[in-house]
CSV table of C-alpha atoms in Angstrom, one decimal:
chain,number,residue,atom,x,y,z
E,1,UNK,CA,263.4,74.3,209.2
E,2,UNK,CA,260.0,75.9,208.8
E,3,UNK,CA,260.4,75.8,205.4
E,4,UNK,CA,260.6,72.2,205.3
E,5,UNK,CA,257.7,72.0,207.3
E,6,UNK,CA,255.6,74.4,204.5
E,7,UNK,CA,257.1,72.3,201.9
E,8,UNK,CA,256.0,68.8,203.2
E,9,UNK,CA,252.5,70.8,203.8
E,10,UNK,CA,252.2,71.7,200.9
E,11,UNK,CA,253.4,67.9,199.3
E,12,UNK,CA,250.7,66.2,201.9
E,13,UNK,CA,247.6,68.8,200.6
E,14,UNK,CA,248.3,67.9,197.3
E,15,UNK,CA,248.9,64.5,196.7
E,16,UNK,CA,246.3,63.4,199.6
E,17,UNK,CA,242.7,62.9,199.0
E,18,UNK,CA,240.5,65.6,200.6
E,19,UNK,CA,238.3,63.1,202.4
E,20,UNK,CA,241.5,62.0,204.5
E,21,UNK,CA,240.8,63.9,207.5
E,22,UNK,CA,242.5,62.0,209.9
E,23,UNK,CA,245.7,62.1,208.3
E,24,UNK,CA,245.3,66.0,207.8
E,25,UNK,CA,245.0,66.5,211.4
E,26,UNK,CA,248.1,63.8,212.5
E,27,UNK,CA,250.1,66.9,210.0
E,28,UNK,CA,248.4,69.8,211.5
E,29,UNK,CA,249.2,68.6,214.7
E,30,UNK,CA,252.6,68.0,213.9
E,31,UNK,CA,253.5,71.1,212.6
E,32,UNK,CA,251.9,72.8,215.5
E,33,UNK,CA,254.3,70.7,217.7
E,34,UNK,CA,257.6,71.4,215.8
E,35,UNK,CA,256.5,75.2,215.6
E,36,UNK,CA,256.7,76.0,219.2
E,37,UNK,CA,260.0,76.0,221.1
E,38,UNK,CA,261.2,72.8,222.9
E,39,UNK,CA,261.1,73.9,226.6
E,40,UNK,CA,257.3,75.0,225.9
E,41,UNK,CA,256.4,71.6,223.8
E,42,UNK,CA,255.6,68.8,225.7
E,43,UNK,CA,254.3,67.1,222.9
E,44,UNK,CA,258.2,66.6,221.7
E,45,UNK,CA,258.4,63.7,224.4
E,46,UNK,CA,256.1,61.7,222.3
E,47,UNK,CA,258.9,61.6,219.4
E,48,UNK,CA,262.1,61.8,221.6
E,49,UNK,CA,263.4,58.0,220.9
E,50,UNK,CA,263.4,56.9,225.3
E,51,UNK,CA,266.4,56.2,226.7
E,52,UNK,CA,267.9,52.5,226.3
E,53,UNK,CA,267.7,50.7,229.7
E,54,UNK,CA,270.9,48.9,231.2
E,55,UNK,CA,270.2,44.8,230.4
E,56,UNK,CA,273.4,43.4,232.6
E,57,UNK,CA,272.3,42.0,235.5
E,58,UNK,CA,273.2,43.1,238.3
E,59,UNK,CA,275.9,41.5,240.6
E,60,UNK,CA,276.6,40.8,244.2
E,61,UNK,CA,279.9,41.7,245.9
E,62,UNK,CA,280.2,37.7,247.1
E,63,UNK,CA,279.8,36.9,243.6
E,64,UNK,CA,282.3,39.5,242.2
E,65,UNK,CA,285.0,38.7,245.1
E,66,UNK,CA,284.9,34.6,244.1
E,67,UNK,CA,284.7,35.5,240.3
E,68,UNK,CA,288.7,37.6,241.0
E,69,UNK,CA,289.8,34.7,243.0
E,70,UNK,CA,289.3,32.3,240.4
E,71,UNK,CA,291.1,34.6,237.7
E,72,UNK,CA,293.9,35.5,239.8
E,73,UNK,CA,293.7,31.3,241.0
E,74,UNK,CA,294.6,30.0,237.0
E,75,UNK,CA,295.5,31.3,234.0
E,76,UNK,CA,294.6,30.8,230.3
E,77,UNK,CA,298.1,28.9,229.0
E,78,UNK,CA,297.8,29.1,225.1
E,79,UNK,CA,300.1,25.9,224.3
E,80,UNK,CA,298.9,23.6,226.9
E,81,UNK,CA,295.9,21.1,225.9
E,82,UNK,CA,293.9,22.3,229.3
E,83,UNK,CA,292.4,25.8,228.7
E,84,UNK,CA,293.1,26.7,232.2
E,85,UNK,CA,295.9,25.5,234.1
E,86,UNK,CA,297.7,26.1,237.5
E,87,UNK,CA,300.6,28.6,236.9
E,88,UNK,CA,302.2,26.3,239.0
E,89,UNK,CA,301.9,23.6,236.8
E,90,UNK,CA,303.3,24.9,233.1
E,91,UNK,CA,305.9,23.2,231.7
E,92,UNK,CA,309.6,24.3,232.2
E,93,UNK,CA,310.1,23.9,228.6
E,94,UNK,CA,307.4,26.4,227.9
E,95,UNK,CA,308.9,28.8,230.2
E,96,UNK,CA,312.3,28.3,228.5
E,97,UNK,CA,310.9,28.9,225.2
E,98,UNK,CA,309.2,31.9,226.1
E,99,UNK,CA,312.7,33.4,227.6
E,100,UNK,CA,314.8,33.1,225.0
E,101,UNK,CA,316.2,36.3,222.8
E,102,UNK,CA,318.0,36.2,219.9
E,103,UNK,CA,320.1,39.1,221.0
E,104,UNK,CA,321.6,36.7,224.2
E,105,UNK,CA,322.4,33.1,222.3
E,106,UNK,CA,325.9,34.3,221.9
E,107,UNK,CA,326.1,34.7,225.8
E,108,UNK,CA,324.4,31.7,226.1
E,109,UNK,CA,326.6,29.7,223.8
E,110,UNK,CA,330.2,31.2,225.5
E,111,UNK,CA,328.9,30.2,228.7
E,112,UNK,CA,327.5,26.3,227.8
E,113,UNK,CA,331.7,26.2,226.0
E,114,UNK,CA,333.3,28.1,228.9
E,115,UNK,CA,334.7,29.8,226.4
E,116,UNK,CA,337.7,30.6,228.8
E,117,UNK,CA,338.7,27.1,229.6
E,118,UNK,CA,338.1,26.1,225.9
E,119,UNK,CA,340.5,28.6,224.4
E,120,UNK,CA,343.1,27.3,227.1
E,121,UNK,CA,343.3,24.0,225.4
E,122,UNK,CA,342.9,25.5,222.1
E,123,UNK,CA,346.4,27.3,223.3
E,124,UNK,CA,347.9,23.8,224.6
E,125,UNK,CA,347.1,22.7,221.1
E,126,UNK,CA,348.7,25.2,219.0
E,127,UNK,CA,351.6,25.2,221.5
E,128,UNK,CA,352.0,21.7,221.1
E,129,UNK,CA,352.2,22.0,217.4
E,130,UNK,CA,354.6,24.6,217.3
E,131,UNK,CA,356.8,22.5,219.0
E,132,UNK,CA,356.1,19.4,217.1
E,133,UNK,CA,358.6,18.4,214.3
E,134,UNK,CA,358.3,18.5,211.0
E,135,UNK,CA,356.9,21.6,207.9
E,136,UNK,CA,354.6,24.3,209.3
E,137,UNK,CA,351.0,24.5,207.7
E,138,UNK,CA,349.2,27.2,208.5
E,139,UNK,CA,345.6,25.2,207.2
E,140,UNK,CA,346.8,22.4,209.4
E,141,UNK,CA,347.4,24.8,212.3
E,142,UNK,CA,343.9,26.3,212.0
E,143,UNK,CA,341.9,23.4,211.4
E,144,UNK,CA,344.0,22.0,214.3
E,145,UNK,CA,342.8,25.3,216.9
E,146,UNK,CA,339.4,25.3,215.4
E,147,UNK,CA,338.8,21.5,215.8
E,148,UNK,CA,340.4,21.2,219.4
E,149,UNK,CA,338.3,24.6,220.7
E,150,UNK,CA,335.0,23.4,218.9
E,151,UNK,CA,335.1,19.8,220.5
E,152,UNK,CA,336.3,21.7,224.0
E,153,UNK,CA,333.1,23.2,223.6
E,154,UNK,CA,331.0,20.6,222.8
E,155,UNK,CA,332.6,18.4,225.9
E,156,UNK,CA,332.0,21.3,228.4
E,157,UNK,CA,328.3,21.5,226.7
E,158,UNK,CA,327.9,17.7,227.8
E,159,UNK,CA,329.3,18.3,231.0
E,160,UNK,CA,326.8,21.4,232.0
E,161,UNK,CA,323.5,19.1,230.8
E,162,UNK,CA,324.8,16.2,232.8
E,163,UNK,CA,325.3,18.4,235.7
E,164,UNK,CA,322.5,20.2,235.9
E,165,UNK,CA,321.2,18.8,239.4
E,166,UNK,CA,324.3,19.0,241.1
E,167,UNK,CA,325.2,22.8,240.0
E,168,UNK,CA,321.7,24.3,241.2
E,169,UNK,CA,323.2,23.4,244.8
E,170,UNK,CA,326.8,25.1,244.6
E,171,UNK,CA,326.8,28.8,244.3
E,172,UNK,CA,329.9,28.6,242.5
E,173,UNK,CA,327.5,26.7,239.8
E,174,UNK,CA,324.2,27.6,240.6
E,175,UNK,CA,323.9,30.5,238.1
E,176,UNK,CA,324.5,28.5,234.7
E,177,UNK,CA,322.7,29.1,231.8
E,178,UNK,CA,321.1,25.6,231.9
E,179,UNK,CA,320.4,25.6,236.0
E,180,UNK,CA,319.1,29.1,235.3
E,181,UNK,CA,316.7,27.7,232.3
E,182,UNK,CA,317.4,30.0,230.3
E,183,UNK,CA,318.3,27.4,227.6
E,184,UNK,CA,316.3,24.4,227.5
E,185,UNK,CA,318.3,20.7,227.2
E,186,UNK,CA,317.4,19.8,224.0
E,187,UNK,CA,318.4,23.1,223.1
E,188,UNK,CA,321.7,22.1,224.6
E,189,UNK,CA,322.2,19.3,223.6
E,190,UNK,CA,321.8,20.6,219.9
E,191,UNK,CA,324.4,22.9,220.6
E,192,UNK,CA,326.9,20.3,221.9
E,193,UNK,CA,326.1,17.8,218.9
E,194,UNK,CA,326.9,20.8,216.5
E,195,UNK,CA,330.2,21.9,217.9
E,196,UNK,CA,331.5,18.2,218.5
E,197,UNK,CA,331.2,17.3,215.0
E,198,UNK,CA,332.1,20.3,213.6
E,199,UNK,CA,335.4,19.9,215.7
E,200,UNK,CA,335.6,16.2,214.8
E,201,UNK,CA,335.1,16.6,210.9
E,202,UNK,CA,338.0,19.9,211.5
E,203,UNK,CA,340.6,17.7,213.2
E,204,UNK,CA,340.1,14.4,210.9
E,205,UNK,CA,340.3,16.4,207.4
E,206,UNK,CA,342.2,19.6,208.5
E,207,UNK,CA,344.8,17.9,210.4
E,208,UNK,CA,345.2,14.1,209.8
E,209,UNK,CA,342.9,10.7,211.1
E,210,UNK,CA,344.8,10.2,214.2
E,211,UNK,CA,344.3,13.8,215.4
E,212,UNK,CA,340.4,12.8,215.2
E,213,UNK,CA,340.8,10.0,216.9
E,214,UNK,CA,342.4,11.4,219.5
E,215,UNK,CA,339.8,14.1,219.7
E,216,UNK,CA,337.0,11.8,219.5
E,217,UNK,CA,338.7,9.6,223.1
E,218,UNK,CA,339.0,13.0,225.1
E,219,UNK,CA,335.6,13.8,224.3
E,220,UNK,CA,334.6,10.1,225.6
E,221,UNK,CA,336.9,10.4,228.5
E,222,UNK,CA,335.5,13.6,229.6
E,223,UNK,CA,332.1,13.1,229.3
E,224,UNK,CA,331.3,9.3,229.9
E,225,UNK,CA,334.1,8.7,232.4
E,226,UNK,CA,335.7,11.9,233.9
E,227,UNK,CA,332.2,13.5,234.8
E,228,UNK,CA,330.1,10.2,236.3
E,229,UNK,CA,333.4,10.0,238.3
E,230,UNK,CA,333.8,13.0,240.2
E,231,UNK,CA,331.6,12.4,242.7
E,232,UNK,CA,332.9,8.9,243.4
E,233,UNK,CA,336.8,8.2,243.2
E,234,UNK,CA,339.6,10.8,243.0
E,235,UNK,CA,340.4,9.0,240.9
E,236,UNK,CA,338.8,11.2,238.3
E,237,UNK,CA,341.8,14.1,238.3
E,238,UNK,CA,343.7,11.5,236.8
E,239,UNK,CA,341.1,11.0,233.9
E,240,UNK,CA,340.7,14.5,233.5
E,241,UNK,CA,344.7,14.7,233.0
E,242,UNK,CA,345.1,12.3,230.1
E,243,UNK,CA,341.7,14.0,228.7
């Protein structure tokens, strides 16, 4: 360090003028000052850089207190058009999106078929064509079980979107996928337009015309006059039967 203070003495003697007194004695007196110790020079405060002073401005408790009740009152919601929003207000839809996993759509999908009941009348059907008359085709047989458990599946899908309001209320009911939201009804209803045609398109070129036919009536008879129905006539058992 003192060194570097000889050197730059040295450097200033030489290439200033002689006649520049004043800047002679700004160097003497620095050097003087960065010779002696710190705690005995209290010329070093004149170079220390001061401390930077604190420019928030200062804030009452009221104001503080109001400012967390408005946070914790709305929330920013990303999708909506309103920057802030009600939580009580967003969208079910948004909510729905925001729950789904990939991991769970399986779940989801066995319980919008009730898989259960669906492979029931996928057993009828195979049954029934066991017993029918006439060559055994195994194609025929499998288009015949996939077609009747995809369109079982799409009916019950129907059923569930249609019932939606009515399930919340029974506890037997009330912990569906869709009355849960955990699916949204367009989401649904995608689902159920897949699997009916899928089983439609099965049945009418797997098996024969008349199977599809026949597939395409239940599926009207189940979900445009077996469901409206239950809540009016008994009538609807005997629907459901020839479904």
């Amino acid at each position: 360090m003192f060194r570097s203070i000889a050197l730059f003495r040295v450097c200033a003697c030489r290439f200033l003028k002689p006649e520049s007194s004043d800047v002679l004695k700004q160097i003497r007196h620095l050097h003087n000052v960065l010779s002696k110790p710190k705690h005995d020079n209290p010329g070093l405060d004149c170079i220390t850089p001061p401390k930077p002073t604190h420019l928030t401005p200062k804030i009452s408790t009221e104001e503080l207190r109001d400012a967390v009740t408005e946070i914790s009152n709305y929330a920013y919601h990303p999708i909506s058009s309103h920057p802030l929003k009600l939580m009580t207000e967003v969208d079910p839809a948004v909510l729905v999106k925001e729950k789904i996993k990939l991991k769970e759509l399986p779940s989801y999908y066995l319980s919008l078929s009730k898989f259960r009941l669906s492979s029931l009348v996928m057993a009828t059907s195979v049954a029934g064509y066991m017993m029918a008359p006439g060559p055994f085709d195994l194609n025929v047989l499998l288009a015949t079980a996939g077609g009747t458990l995809l369109l079982s599946a799409g009916a019950n899908t129907v059923n569930q979107i249609v019932e939606v309001p009515y399930d919340s209320e029974m506890i037997r009911t009330k912990g569906r996928v869709l009355v849960r939201e955990l699916l949204s009804t367009p989401h649904a209803l995608g689902f159920a337009i897949m699997t009916t045609a899928s089983g439609l398109l099965l049945l009418t070129y797997g098996a024969n015309p008349l199977t599809g036919v026949l597939g395409a009536t239940n599926l009207y008879l189940y979900t445009s006059v077996y469901t409206p129905l239950k809540r009016q006539s008994i009538l609807n058992t005997w629907v459901g039967s020839v479904g």
